[in-house]
Amino acid sequence: MKFSKSTVMALAFSAMLTAACTTAPVLTPSEVIPASYGLTNSEIKDEIIAAAVDRDWTVINSNDHEVEISYSKPGKIDVTSVVEYTANSFEIKLKHSSGPDAYKDGKIHRNYNRWVNNLKNDIDSRLNHRQAVKHAQKKK
């Protein structure tokens, strides 16, 4: 199959434009924490902080209902997010961003969504593990 020079150039240009798209709509991941877990706010906060540190987020501040964290990709983006939590759920919200791919018109650097989804999954995994350990200790 032969392609004309203009077809090849159009495909190449289209590929370059797609690669240049560095923003995506901002996600605000959340998760329900089953009441059966019986975790305290302190235990939940500890697991949020541990998951954030494991993913190279920096903990800026924390209290009984939220953990403020930041993440940086030099030359690309710096973000600050807040993980709000209760005994029943947690949610990761974008608080601030700066840099060439910072939040604008509802969009942000495309990797931000991956970063916060990975963090959400890690928090969920750590909470599941914490609950399993707590449950096993009660059986002793």
Coordinates of N, CA and C in Angstrom, one line a residue:
M1 N 0.8 -1.2 0.0 CA 0.0 0.0 0.0 C 0.9 1.2 0.0
K2 N 0.6 2.1 -0.9 CA 1.4 3.4 -1.0 C 0.6 4.5 -0.5
F3 N 1.3 5.5 0.2 CA 0.7 6.7 0.6 C 1.3 7.9 -0.1
S4 N 0.5 8.8 -0.4 CA 1.1 10.0 -1.0 C 1.9 10.8 0.1
K5 N 2.8 11.7 -0.4 CA 3.6 12.5 0.5 C 2.7 13.3 1.4
S6 N 1.7 13.9 0.9 CA 0.8 14.7 1.7 C 0.1 13.9 2.7
T7 N -0.3 12.7 2.4 CA -0.9 11.8 3.4 C 0.0 11.5 4.6
V8 N 1.2 11.2 4.2 CA 2.3 10.9 5.2 C 2.5 12.1 6.1
M9 N 2.6 13.3 5.5 CA 2.9 14.5 6.2 C 1.7 14.8 7.2
A10 N 0.5 14.6 6.7 CA -0.7 14.9 7.5 C -0.7 13.9 8.7
L11 N -0.4 12.6 8.5 CA -0.4 11.7 9.6 C 0.7 12.1 10.6
A12 N 1.9 12.5 10.1 CA 3.0 12.9 11.0 C 2.6 14.1 11.8
F13 N 1.9 15.1 11.2 CA 1.5 16.3 11.9 C 0.5 15.9 12.9
S14 N -0.5 15.1 12.6 CA -1.5 14.6 13.5 C -0.8 13.9 14.7
A15 N 0.1 13.1 14.5 CA 0.8 12.4 15.6 C 1.6 13.4 16.5
M16 N 2.2 14.4 15.9 CA 2.9 15.5 16.7 C 1.9 16.2 17.5
L17 N 0.7 16.6 17.0 CA -0.3 17.3 17.8 C -0.8 16.5 18.9
T18 N -1.0 15.2 18.7 CA -1.5 14.3 19.8 C -0.4 14.2 20.8
A19 N 0.8 14.1 20.5 CA 1.9 14.0 21.5 C 2.1 15.3 22.2
A20 N 1.7 16.4 21.6 CA 1.9 17.7 22.2 C 0.8 18.0 23.3
C21 N -0.3 17.2 23.2 CA -1.4 17.4 24.1 C -0.9 17.0 25.5
T22 N -0.6 17.9 26.3 CA -0.1 17.6 27.7 C -1.0 17.9 28.8
T23 N -2.3 18.2 28.5 CA -3.2 18.4 29.5 C -4.4 17.5 29.4
A24 N -5.1 17.3 30.5 CA -6.3 16.5 30.6 C -7.3 17.1 31.6
P25 N -8.6 16.8 31.6 CA -9.5 17.3 32.6 C -9.0 16.8 34.0
V26 N -9.1 17.6 35.0 CA -8.7 17.2 36.3 C -9.7 16.2 37.0
L27 N -9.1 15.2 37.5 CA -9.9 14.2 38.3 C -9.8 14.4 39.8
T28 N -10.8 14.1 40.5 CA -10.9 14.2 41.9 C -11.3 12.8 42.4
P29 N -10.3 11.9 42.5 CA -10.6 10.5 42.9 C -11.0 10.4 44.4
S30 N -12.0 9.5 44.6 CA -12.5 9.3 46.0 C -12.7 7.8 46.2
E31 N -12.9 7.5 47.4 CA -13.1 6.1 47.8 C -13.9 6.0 49.1
V32 N -14.8 5.0 49.1 CA -15.5 4.8 50.3 C -14.7 3.8 51.2
I33 N -14.7 4.1 52.5 CA -14.0 3.2 53.4 C -15.1 2.4 54.2
P34 N -15.2 1.1 54.0 CA -16.3 0.4 54.6 C -16.3 0.6 56.1
A35 N -17.5 0.7 56.7 CA -17.6 0.9 58.2 C -17.1 -0.3 58.9
S36 N -17.1 -1.5 58.3 CA -16.6 -2.7 58.9 C -15.1 -2.7 59.2
Y37 N -14.4 -1.7 58.5 CA -13.0 -1.6 58.7 C -12.7 -1.2 60.2
G38 N -13.6 -0.3 60.7 CA -13.4 0.1 62.1 C -12.1 0.9 62.3
L39 N -11.6 1.6 61.3 CA -10.4 2.4 61.5 C -10.6 3.8 62.1
T40 N -9.7 4.2 62.9 CA -9.8 5.5 63.5 C -9.3 6.6 62.5
N41 N -9.6 7.8 62.7 CA -9.1 8.9 61.9 C -7.6 8.9 61.9
S42 N -7.0 8.6 63.0 CA -5.5 8.6 63.2 C -4.9 7.5 62.3
E43 N -5.5 6.3 62.3 CA -5.0 5.2 61.5 C -5.2 5.6 60.0
I44 N -6.3 6.2 59.6 CA -6.5 6.5 58.2 C -5.5 7.6 57.8
K45 N -5.3 8.6 58.7 CA -4.3 9.6 58.4 C -2.9 9.0 58.2
D46 N -2.5 8.1 59.1 CA -1.2 7.4 59.0 C -1.0 6.7 57.7
E47 N -2.0 6.0 57.2 CA -1.9 5.3 55.9 C -1.9 6.3 54.7
I48 N -2.6 7.4 54.8 CA -2.6 8.4 53.7 C -1.2 8.9 53.6
I49 N -0.6 9.3 54.8 CA 0.7 9.9 54.8 C 1.8 8.9 54.3
A50 N 1.7 7.6 54.7 CA 2.6 6.6 54.3 C 2.5 6.4 52.8
A51 N 1.3 6.3 52.2 CA 1.1 6.1 50.8 C 1.7 7.3 50.0
A52 N 1.4 8.5 50.5 CA 1.9 9.7 49.8 C 3.5 9.7 49.8
V53 N 4.1 9.4 50.9 CA 5.5 9.4 51.0 C 6.1 8.3 50.1
D54 N 5.5 7.1 50.0 CA 5.9 6.1 49.1 C 5.9 6.5 47.7
R55 N 4.9 7.4 47.3 CA 4.8 7.8 45.9 C 5.5 9.1 45.7
D56 N 6.4 9.5 46.6 CA 7.3 10.7 46.4 C 6.5 12.0 46.5
W57 N 5.4 12.0 47.2 CA 4.7 13.3 47.5 C 5.3 13.8 48.8
T58 N 5.3 15.1 49.0 CA 5.8 15.7 50.2 C 4.6 16.1 51.1
V59 N 4.6 15.7 52.3 CA 3.5 16.1 53.2 C 3.8 17.5 53.8
I60 N 2.9 18.4 53.5 CA 3.0 19.8 53.9 C 2.4 20.0 55.3
N61 N 1.2 19.4 55.5 CA 0.5 19.7 56.7 C -0.6 18.6 56.9
S62 N -0.9 18.3 58.1 CA -2.0 17.3 58.3 C -2.8 17.7 59.6
N63 N -4.0 17.3 59.6 CA -4.9 17.4 60.8 C -5.8 16.3 60.9
D64 N -6.9 16.4 61.7 CA -7.8 15.3 61.9 C -8.7 14.9 60.7
H65 N -8.7 15.8 59.7 CA -9.6 15.5 58.6 C -9.0 15.7 57.2
E66 N -7.7 16.1 57.1 CA -7.1 16.3 55.8 C -5.6 16.3 55.9
V67 N -5.0 15.8 54.8 CA -3.5 15.8 54.6 C -3.2 16.6 53.4
E68 N -2.4 17.7 53.5 CA -2.0 18.5 52.4 C -0.7 18.0 51.9
I69 N -0.6 17.7 50.6 CA 0.6 17.1 50.0 C 1.0 17.9 48.7
S70 N 2.3 17.8 48.4 CA 2.7 18.4 47.1 C 3.6 17.4 46.3
Y71 N 3.6 17.7 45.0 CA 4.4 16.8 44.1 C 5.0 17.8 43.0
S72 N 6.2 17.5 42.6 CA 6.8 18.4 41.6 C 7.5 17.6 40.5
K73 N 7.4 18.1 39.3 CA 8.1 17.6 38.2 C 8.8 18.9 37.6
P74 N 10.1 19.1 38.0 CA 10.8 20.3 37.6 C 10.6 20.7 36.2
G75 N 10.3 21.9 35.9 CA 10.2 22.4 34.5 C 8.9 22.1 33.9
K76 N 8.0 21.3 34.6 CA 6.7 20.9 34.0 C 5.6 21.4 34.9
I77 N 5.6 21.0 36.2 CA 4.4 21.3 37.0 C 4.8 21.1 38.5
D78 N 4.2 21.9 39.4 CA 4.2 21.7 40.8 C 2.8 21.7 41.2
V79 N 2.4 20.7 42.0 CA 1.0 20.7 42.4 C 0.9 20.5 43.9
T80 N -0.2 21.1 44.5 CA -0.5 20.9 45.9 C -1.9 20.3 45.9
S81 N -2.1 19.2 46.6 CA -3.4 18.5 46.7 C -3.7 18.4 48.1
V82 N -5.0 18.1 48.4 CA -5.5 17.9 49.7 C -6.2 16.6 49.7
V83 N -5.9 15.7 50.6 CA -6.6 14.4 50.8 C -7.5 14.6 52.0
E84 N -8.8 14.8 51.7 CA -9.8 15.0 52.8 C -10.3 13.6 53.2
Y85 N -10.5 13.4 54.5 CA -10.9 12.0 54.9 C -11.8 12.1 56.1
T86 N -12.6 11.0 56.2 CA -13.4 10.8 57.4 C -13.3 9.3 57.7
A87 N -14.0 8.8 58.6 CA -13.9 7.3 58.9 C -14.6 6.5 57.8
N88 N -15.3 7.2 56.9 CA -16.1 6.6 55.9 C -15.6 6.7 54.5
S89 N -14.7 7.7 54.2 CA -14.3 8.0 52.8 C -13.1 8.9 52.8
F90 N -12.5 8.9 51.6 CA -11.4 9.9 51.4 C -11.5 10.4 50.0
E91 N -11.0 11.6 49.7 CA -11.1 12.2 48.4 C -9.8 13.1 48.2
I92 N -9.2 13.0 47.0 CA -8.0 13.7 46.7 C -8.4 14.9 45.8
K93 N -8.2 16.1 46.3 CA -8.6 17.3 45.5 C -7.4 18.2 45.2
L94 N -7.4 18.7 44.0 CA -6.3 19.6 43.6 C -6.5 21.0 44.3
K95 N -5.5 21.5 45.0 CA -5.6 22.7 45.7 C -4.9 23.9 44.9
H96 N -3.7 23.6 44.3 CA -3.0 24.6 43.6 C -2.0 23.9 42.6
S97 N -1.7 24.6 41.5 CA -0.7 24.1 40.6 C 0.0 25.3 40.0
S98 N 1.3 25.1 39.6 CA 2.0 26.1 38.9 C 3.0 25.4 37.9
G99 N 3.4 26.2 36.9 CA 4.3 25.7 35.9 C 3.6 25.7 34.5
P100 N 4.3 25.3 33.5 CA 3.7 25.4 32.1 C 2.5 24.6 31.9
D101 N 2.3 23.5 32.6 CA 1.1 22.6 32.5 C 0.2 22.7 33.7
A102 N 0.2 23.9 34.4 CA -0.6 24.1 35.5 C -2.1 24.1 35.2
Y103 N -2.9 24.0 36.2 CA -4.4 24.0 36.0 C -4.8 25.2 35.2
K104 N -5.6 25.0 34.2 CA -6.2 26.1 33.4 C -7.4 25.6 32.7
D105 N -8.5 26.3 32.8 CA -9.7 25.9 32.0 C -10.2 24.5 32.3
G106 N -10.0 24.1 33.6 CA -10.5 22.7 33.9 C -9.5 21.6 33.6
K107 N -8.3 22.0 33.1 CA -7.4 20.9 32.6 C -6.0 21.1 33.3
I108 N -5.3 20.0 33.4 CA -4.0 20.1 34.0 C -3.0 19.1 33.3
H109 N -1.8 19.1 33.7 CA -0.8 18.2 33.1 C -1.4 16.7 33.1
R110 N -1.3 16.1 32.0 CA -2.0 14.8 31.8 C -1.6 13.7 32.9
N111 N -0.3 13.8 33.4 CA 0.1 12.9 34.3 C -0.4 13.1 35.7
Y112 N -1.0 14.3 36.0 CA -1.5 14.5 37.3 C -2.6 13.5 37.7
N113 N -3.4 13.2 36.7 CA -4.5 12.2 37.0 C -3.9 10.8 37.3
R114 N -2.9 10.4 36.7 CA -2.2 9.1 36.9 C -1.6 9.2 38.4
W115 N -1.0 10.3 38.7 CA -0.3 10.4 40.0 C -1.4 10.3 41.1
V116 N -2.5 11.0 41.0 CA -3.5 10.9 42.1 C -4.3 9.6 42.1
N117 N -4.5 9.0 40.9 CA -5.1 7.6 40.9 C -4.2 6.6 41.5
N118 N -2.9 6.7 41.2 CA -2.0 5.7 41.9 C -2.0 5.9 43.4
L119 N -2.0 7.2 43.8 CA -2.1 7.5 45.2 C -3.3 6.9 45.8
K120 N -4.5 7.2 45.2 CA -5.8 6.6 45.7 C -5.7 5.1 45.8
N121 N -5.2 4.4 44.8 CA -5.1 3.0 44.9 C -4.2 2.5 46.0
D122 N -3.1 3.2 46.2 CA -2.1 2.9 47.3 C -2.8 3.1 48.7
I123 N -3.5 4.2 48.8 CA -4.2 4.5 50.1 C -5.2 3.4 50.3
D124 N -6.0 3.0 49.3 CA -7.0 2.0 49.5 C -6.3 0.7 49.8
S125 N -5.3 0.3 49.2 CA -4.5 -0.9 49.5 C -4.0 -0.9 50.9
R126 N -3.5 0.2 51.4 CA -2.9 0.3 52.7 C -4.1 0.2 53.8
L127 N -5.2 0.8 53.5 CA -6.3 0.7 54.4 C -6.9 -0.7 54.5
N128 N -6.9 -1.4 53.3 CA -7.3 -2.8 53.3 C -6.4 -3.6 54.2
H129 N -5.1 -3.4 54.0 CA -4.1 -4.2 54.8 C -4.2 -3.8 56.3
R130 N -4.4 -2.6 56.6 CA -4.5 -2.2 58.0 C -5.7 -2.8 58.6
Q131 N -6.8 -2.9 57.9 CA -8.0 -3.5 58.4 C -7.8 -5.0 58.6
A132 N -7.1 -5.6 57.7 CA -6.9 -7.1 57.8 C -6.0 -7.4 59.0
V133 N -5.0 -6.6 59.2 CA -4.1 -6.8 60.4 C -4.9 -6.5 61.7
K134 N -5.7 -5.5 61.7 CA -6.5 -5.2 62.9 C -7.5 -6.3 63.2
H135 N -8.1 -6.8 62.2 CA -9.0 -7.9 62.3 C -8.3 -9.2 62.8
A136 N -7.2 -9.5 62.3 CA -6.4 -10.7 62.7 C -6.0 -10.5 64.2
Q137 N -5.6 -9.3 64.6 CA -5.2 -9.1 66.0 C -6.4 -9.3 67.0
K138 N -7.6 -9.0 66.5 CA -8.8 -9.2 67.3 C -9.1 -10.7 67.6
K139 N -8.7 -11.5 66.6 CA -9.0 -12.9 66.7 C -8.1 -13.7 67.6
K140 N -7.0 -13.0 68.0 CA -6.0 -13.7 68.9 C -6.5 -13.8 70.3

